[in-house]
Amino acid sequence: MSFAVQTPQRPLPGAFLQTPAASKYQAGSIAQPNFRTNVSSSVQDNAPSNTSQSLTQQSQQSTVSAQRSSPESLRPIERAAKTINDTLVQELRYPELDSYVGQGVSSDYDISSSSAWAPFQKAKMYDIPNQIFEQYNRAQVSTLMGLFAELNHAWITIDNALYLWDYTHPNPDLIGVEEQPNSITAVKLVVPRAGVFVPSITHLLVVATTAEVFLIGVASQMATGGAFTVTLYQTRMSISTRGLDINVIEGSADTGRIFFSGKLDDEVYELTYQQEEKWFQNRCGKVNHTSKGYSALTPTFSFSKRPQQEHIMQMVTDDTRRLLYTLSSRSTIRTFHMRPNGGLDLVIAKTLGQIFGNVGHMVSRTDLIAPGMTITAISPISCQEASKLHLMATTSTGCRMFLSATSSYGWPASDSSSAPSSMQVQHIKFPPPEVPGSQSQQQPSSTQVTNYQGNSGINTSSRALKPTRTAYRFPPGYFFCFAPKDPQAVTDTLFISAPDSGRIARPHESSQLTRYAEYGIWLSLGSRAEDIGLVSPPFSASSSPVGFGNELAVQYDKPVTEVAILTNTGVQTIRRRRLVDLFAAAIRYGGGDEGLEGEVKKFIRLYGRGETTATALAVACGQGLDITSDSRVAKINDPEVLEYARKAFIEFGGKPLLNENSVEDQTVPTIDMVRPSPRHDGLALYIARLVRSFWKVPIARESLSATGGLAVLPTISLTKLQDIQRDLSTLQEFLNTNTSFIDGLAGPEALRRVSTKQEEVALQAEHRALHSLVLLISDIIEGISFVLVLFDERVEEIVLSLSNEVRQQVRNLTYEGLFCTGNGKDIAKELVKGIVNRNIANGSNVDTVAEALRRRCGSFCSADDVVIFKAQEQLKKASEAGSNSEFGRNLLNESLRLFRQVAASLSMEHLAWAVEQYISMQFYAGAIQLALNVAKESDRGNRALAWIQDGRPEQDPRQAAFDARKRCYNMVHVVITSVDQASSQAPEMVDGQYTLSTKRKSEAYNVIHNSDDEVFQTDLYDWYLAKGWSDRLLEVVSPYIVTYLQRKSSDDIAHADLLWNYYARSNRFYDAAAVQLRLAKSSFVLALDKRIEYLSRAKANASTYTPGIARQPRQTLLHEISDLLDVANIQDDLRQRLKADVRITPERRPEVLKELNGPILGLTELYNSYADQASYFDLCVLIYQAADHRNPADIRTTWQNLLEYIHKETTDRGEPQPYEAVIEKVRSLGNRLNLSESTFPIPDLLPMLEKYAFEYQRGVGPSTWVIDTFLDLQVPHESLLPVLEGMFYNDEAPFQGRNRRYIGNDMLYLIQRWFHDSGRGGGRVFGGDSNALAISQTLLMLQQNGIDEDKAEECQALRMRIEQMLR
């Protein structure tokens, strides 16, 4: 994290507490305030960037940035390297523990209600094996339990037996120590002193019993999958300890010393051990460091009742200061100095009363620090973590007391060779606020709400952690406090807190001291905790107090801290959650877009935009981890989470800022006055955290091998390099995918969005900064590949082949130098030469080596030049040998193979020369293949194809990729012309055998047709059409021809015609019909007749069976075509009708005809704009049918208007008879409407025509022409008769009174026709007896009062025949 330097309002004396003494600096070297970085108060949102301009000016410049004097003169890669160096320097400025745990008290906690913000989470619960319970049930005296968390093992003692098991194994084997007879009182795993045991013994098991202490050798080895295998060995080392009742054992990991104490006194003993016995000294011994003389050699026995003896409850060591701390049963803390000569001196004894005296002036009276309070646990603080603070003591009330030790001179005792002489309480951290309901038996939930007390008072009365049974502290400040809340203390409630590194690194006010900000979580264990231990290595971000606790810096670089807690039910592992995990979880479990946006804004408020964008970028690149439902740690790859993280990085990344106050300084370019956006800072921060572990480290180190020879080993494991390379590749892919969305990477089009010159300059500076980082990412990825290639070889032989000067440069070459400096690239080229020469000397194929180098790290080697030269040499040899000889053809093929290997780096000059040579030697297939390979390699991302698919937009950057490929394709065109010309001048066959020219033509066209380069195929087809060779397109058998014609058909009707013709030739009639349908509907300039032709062809093709096309889609397409064809025919009828309509003025007629002789219009427009206005009622009815319009009133009115219009028109014209015109129109419409019930309604049309015949055509023409018209249309008799009966019985005008006989006559005529038609062919008359009986009754009614007298006899005769048939 880095922050803008802010100028204090007034230089008050003593305000700058940490101002260094002037004597530490040379004259004139004190840095002056850089006011240019403090633009205005509006910069606050962007202030938490990760690279502070003023801080970087104060920092030591890197080897890269030191080469240039001004930012303007830096190359992009140097600018990026400078940014990374500045960021790493800023990361190292993380405040040391002493700076925020200073003199005073605090109670700042942030305990969120959201599980997403929990600093720790339960990882996995491992049950205690059943074998342990079986052994436990046999216990008679005592049992103890504990953890060896660093080995993933737990242990239990049952009387005299000790058992170990791998708690991570689902069915572990027990490792037992059962030989000795005494009850075990204490067990401790320590690191042995170097040189005493064989190297395979990594630990010692110190076992204390009621009679002795003995050592067991432990050989641990990590197996596949991360599990440890443990083997125990007898050391035959033991000492007698009868009467001591040992309960505390502690070891020093650095020195291998072992200390112990018992319950009967407060003496500190040391167990000494050595490899062999010496004069006056056994292999194993005991030393009392606190009592001298004879009493130290004998145990103390008490035969009278005395007050309980003070004894030691806990021992801890601080190897960094060579100190041993003890905590007694009376809360006295003693400090011992471990002298190098094996001595142990008591230097400080801090009683509880003295501690009360220290804190009396620090805090007012509180029940938490009062008589009755005890100290329950102590934890050392190493000098790597803090220079002043030495120890943390936890009280029974849950208060944490941080103590510092000083020497006699008053300075912190940080040197391990000097012993401290006094100890004082430096800081008190009070417990968190009480959880509601915590006073009862109710256990706290997993997370509780406590707002961050940024401005509130210090809470010195919280009883949330009272009583505290025990507590532990792990670097860099993880606090685990076990507080039983039930009266019997059967179960523990665990409170865990951790420093909030983001807020500690970024104080809200630059003038304020850093607050001790922590966030915590409550966990209910459900049982009693027996032991706790670190599963992961101890945390350390740096080797000095400054930067030590920066968890953010190493969250992608080091394993996540994991702690194991042993309870009487199992082992619970608890995992630390990194900031990236918190961000991912906040997104994953946030409530909706507003909730997610609020979470992001909360991150910005707490940690600043730079840190937020860096974290969002990490989540978007898949760095977030979470515990799954089956207790596995898995990456968060939910698309929603990654997408919102991507949006957060892009949308909340801020903007670059131009410091206008510094523009007046003409000596500095304006672009250098721009401060990049927090998004840039976040990107730089993420990159720096990925590469921090190797950035300044040499790529290799020399040592002696087991045989005494030279061994060159990587300083960073190759597995770790591969992991970093994979993360950087993911980042590179993310940036490439989102380039168009990120200001500064979007390219020139982003400049169109700026509104002022200042914004343009700021955007240019942003682009310069981001582009340099993008280039650096690419160089790092390739540089890591080079290192991996290097160590795949025998590096020792390569190094020995170098000159002494170059070899020394290789020793000093760091990863930064390899990635970012020209000298590093030069050294890499020397190593490449060594790799190639070594492989040649060993008889290896140089082509294989060159290809491997080109593929994995092309920019670090020049192997392509070697291959190109070799290919050219092969080509010249082929010319000398003759292209028609077998040897010459082999050389040509070899040269082609070599050229294709380096096609990506083959220049156009080399390509043109090779193609020309191939043509002269009639190696047409090779010339085409090489040109196609070069074209494809020049555009590996296939950007040219994307440009073509997008319609070839103008001024598109992708056009350059197409132009590069087009130059290669033009050479292919030259080859095709040459091969066609050569083949045309020679016969195809001679004596039944294909000629040589024919074979070479076939080879060339096989390469063309088998090419999978869609861009080439597109260009080739364009060239064919430009040459007028459209027939070649129809003969091509390739999947790309269809894609090409489909793409072209949207813009050119000729290509569309080629497409459906190609489909038809290929028997793909369904696809041909679809294309023809699109043509008919297209916006091309086509006459209506042509569109109808397309539809007619489409209808025929759609009706034809096409293999692979189901019936349903074919019927759907056919239905669509038929409907559109009906509409087109209506439009054509309108056009023909309007062409001859005299009502249209000559000026208007061409316009109307043009509108109708083009695209097929919609039915609504045809109706409203033309048919209805022109009173073309028959076409209106057809439009009703096509539009499925079913309004009976509209249809009835239109038919009525049609009859009136026909009658008037024929009457005015004088011919033919009106009824004849009506008959013709009704028949025509009936056929076109398919007697539709909606648009050709018989119940409406029959009465309408009967009325028309009675009123306008009575006595004109046949009396039965109405009935004959419907019968000619094949209208069923049974559909007409009910309508006539209704008219007869309804007695409606004009068929009233005697006029009803006209209807009766038609009814009789209809029945006669029905009788005649149904009896024809031997069928049943009227369709059945029931119909016949009903008709007989109808005839009787007509005979009595419904028809003319001359018809009555016919009616009676017909009725008699029917009745006779019914008998």
Short mmCIF file of N, CA and C in Angstrom, two decimals, residues 114-156:
data_model
loop_
_atom_site.label_atom_id
_atom_site.label_comp_id
_atom_site.label_asym_id
_atom_site.label_seq_id
_atom_site.Cartn_x
_atom_site.Cartn_y
_atom_site.Cartn_z
N SER A 114 -21.31 -10.52 8.80
CA SER A 114 -21.29 -11.28 7.56
C SER A 114 -20.17 -12.31 7.60
N SER A 115 -20.50 -13.54 7.28
CA SER A 115 -19.48 -14.59 7.25
C SER A 115 -18.43 -14.32 6.18
N ALA A 116 -18.80 -13.53 5.18
CA ALA A 116 -17.85 -13.22 4.12
C ALA A 116 -16.65 -12.44 4.65
N TRP A 117 -16.84 -11.69 5.72
CA TRP A 117 -15.75 -10.86 6.27
C TRP A 117 -15.04 -11.53 7.44
N ALA A 118 -15.34 -12.78 7.73
CA ALA A 118 -14.69 -13.47 8.83
C ALA A 118 -13.21 -13.67 8.52
N PRO A 119 -12.31 -13.31 9.45
CA PRO A 119 -10.86 -13.43 9.16
C PRO A 119 -10.36 -14.87 9.16
N PHE A 120 -11.11 -15.74 9.80
CA PHE A 120 -10.76 -17.15 9.83
C PHE A 120 -12.01 -17.97 9.52
N GLN A 121 -11.80 -19.19 9.09
CA GLN A 121 -12.94 -20.08 8.87
C GLN A 121 -12.50 -21.51 9.18
N LYS A 122 -13.47 -22.26 9.67
CA LYS A 122 -13.20 -23.66 9.95
C LYS A 122 -12.94 -24.40 8.65
N ALA A 123 -11.84 -25.15 8.62
CA ALA A 123 -11.48 -25.85 7.39
C ALA A 123 -11.98 -27.29 7.41
N LYS A 124 -11.51 -28.09 8.39
CA LYS A 124 -11.90 -29.49 8.39
C LYS A 124 -11.84 -30.02 9.81
N MET A 125 -12.72 -30.97 10.09
CA MET A 125 -12.75 -31.61 11.40
C MET A 125 -12.32 -33.06 11.23
N TYR A 126 -11.27 -33.45 11.96
CA TYR A 126 -10.78 -34.81 11.93
C TYR A 126 -11.15 -35.50 13.24
N ASP A 127 -11.84 -36.59 13.16
CA ASP A 127 -12.27 -37.31 14.37
C ASP A 127 -11.10 -38.09 14.96
N ILE A 128 -11.19 -38.31 16.27
CA ILE A 128 -10.20 -39.15 16.95
C ILE A 128 -10.48 -40.61 16.60
N PRO A 129 -9.47 -41.38 16.21
CA PRO A 129 -9.70 -42.77 15.80
C PRO A 129 -10.31 -43.60 16.93
N ASN A 130 -11.05 -44.60 16.53
CA ASN A 130 -11.69 -45.49 17.51
C ASN A 130 -10.66 -46.24 18.33
N GLN A 131 -9.47 -46.51 17.74
CA GLN A 131 -8.45 -47.24 18.50
C GLN A 131 -8.01 -46.45 19.73
N ILE A 132 -8.03 -45.12 19.61
CA ILE A 132 -7.63 -44.29 20.74
C ILE A 132 -8.65 -44.42 21.87
N PHE A 133 -9.93 -44.40 21.51
CA PHE A 133 -10.96 -44.55 22.55
C PHE A 133 -10.88 -45.93 23.21
N GLU A 134 -10.53 -46.95 22.40
CA GLU A 134 -10.39 -48.28 23.00
C GLU A 134 -9.27 -48.31 24.02
N GLN A 135 -8.15 -47.65 23.69
CA GLN A 135 -7.04 -47.58 24.63
C GLN A 135 -7.39 -46.70 25.83
N TYR A 136 -8.13 -45.62 25.54
CA TYR A 136 -8.48 -44.68 26.61
C TYR A 136 -9.33 -45.34 27.69
N ASN A 137 -10.20 -46.23 27.26
CA ASN A 137 -11.08 -46.90 28.22
C ASN A 137 -10.31 -47.79 29.19
N ARG A 138 -9.06 -48.10 28.85
CA ARG A 138 -8.26 -48.95 29.73
C ARG A 138 -7.39 -48.13 30.67
N ALA A 139 -7.49 -46.79 30.61
CA ALA A 139 -6.63 -45.94 31.44
C ALA A 139 -6.94 -46.15 32.91
N GLN A 140 -5.86 -46.10 33.72
CA GLN A 140 -6.02 -46.30 35.16
C GLN A 140 -5.55 -45.10 35.97
N VAL A 141 -4.48 -44.41 35.49
CA VAL A 141 -3.90 -43.33 36.29
C VAL A 141 -4.17 -41.97 35.66
N SER A 142 -3.65 -41.74 34.45
CA SER A 142 -3.76 -40.41 33.86
C SER A 142 -3.66 -40.50 32.34
N THR A 143 -4.16 -39.45 31.71
CA THR A 143 -4.04 -39.32 30.25
C THR A 143 -3.68 -37.87 29.93
N LEU A 144 -2.93 -37.72 28.86
CA LEU A 144 -2.59 -36.41 28.32
C LEU A 144 -2.80 -36.44 26.82
N MET A 145 -3.09 -35.27 26.23
CA MET A 145 -3.27 -35.18 24.79
C MET A 145 -2.52 -33.96 24.26
N GLY A 146 -2.11 -34.03 23.02
CA GLY A 146 -1.42 -32.89 22.43
C GLY A 146 -1.28 -33.04 20.93
N LEU A 147 -0.66 -32.02 20.31
CA LEU A 147 -0.51 -31.95 18.87
C LEU A 147 0.94 -31.78 18.48
N PHE A 148 1.32 -32.44 17.41
CA PHE A 148 2.53 -32.11 16.66
C PHE A 148 2.03 -31.59 15.32
N ALA A 149 1.49 -30.40 15.33
CA ALA A 149 0.77 -29.89 14.16
C ALA A 149 1.67 -29.76 12.94
N GLU A 150 2.96 -29.44 13.17
CA GLU A 150 3.86 -29.28 12.02
C GLU A 150 4.08 -30.58 11.27
N LEU A 151 3.76 -31.72 11.95
CA LEU A 151 3.89 -33.04 11.30
C LEU A 151 2.52 -33.66 11.02
N ASN A 152 1.47 -32.92 11.24
CA ASN A 152 0.11 -33.42 11.04
C ASN A 152 -0.18 -34.64 11.90
N HIS A 153 0.39 -34.66 13.09
CA HIS A 153 0.17 -35.79 14.00
C HIS A 153 -0.37 -35.28 15.34
N ALA A 154 -1.15 -36.13 15.98
CA ALA A 154 -1.61 -35.87 17.34
C ALA A 154 -1.10 -37.01 18.23
N TRP A 155 -1.11 -36.77 19.54
CA TRP A 155 -0.61 -37.79 20.46
C TRP A 155 -1.49 -37.84 21.70
N ILE A 156 -1.42 -38.97 22.35
CA ILE A 156 -2.13 -39.16 23.61
C ILE A 156 -1.31 -40.09 24.48
#
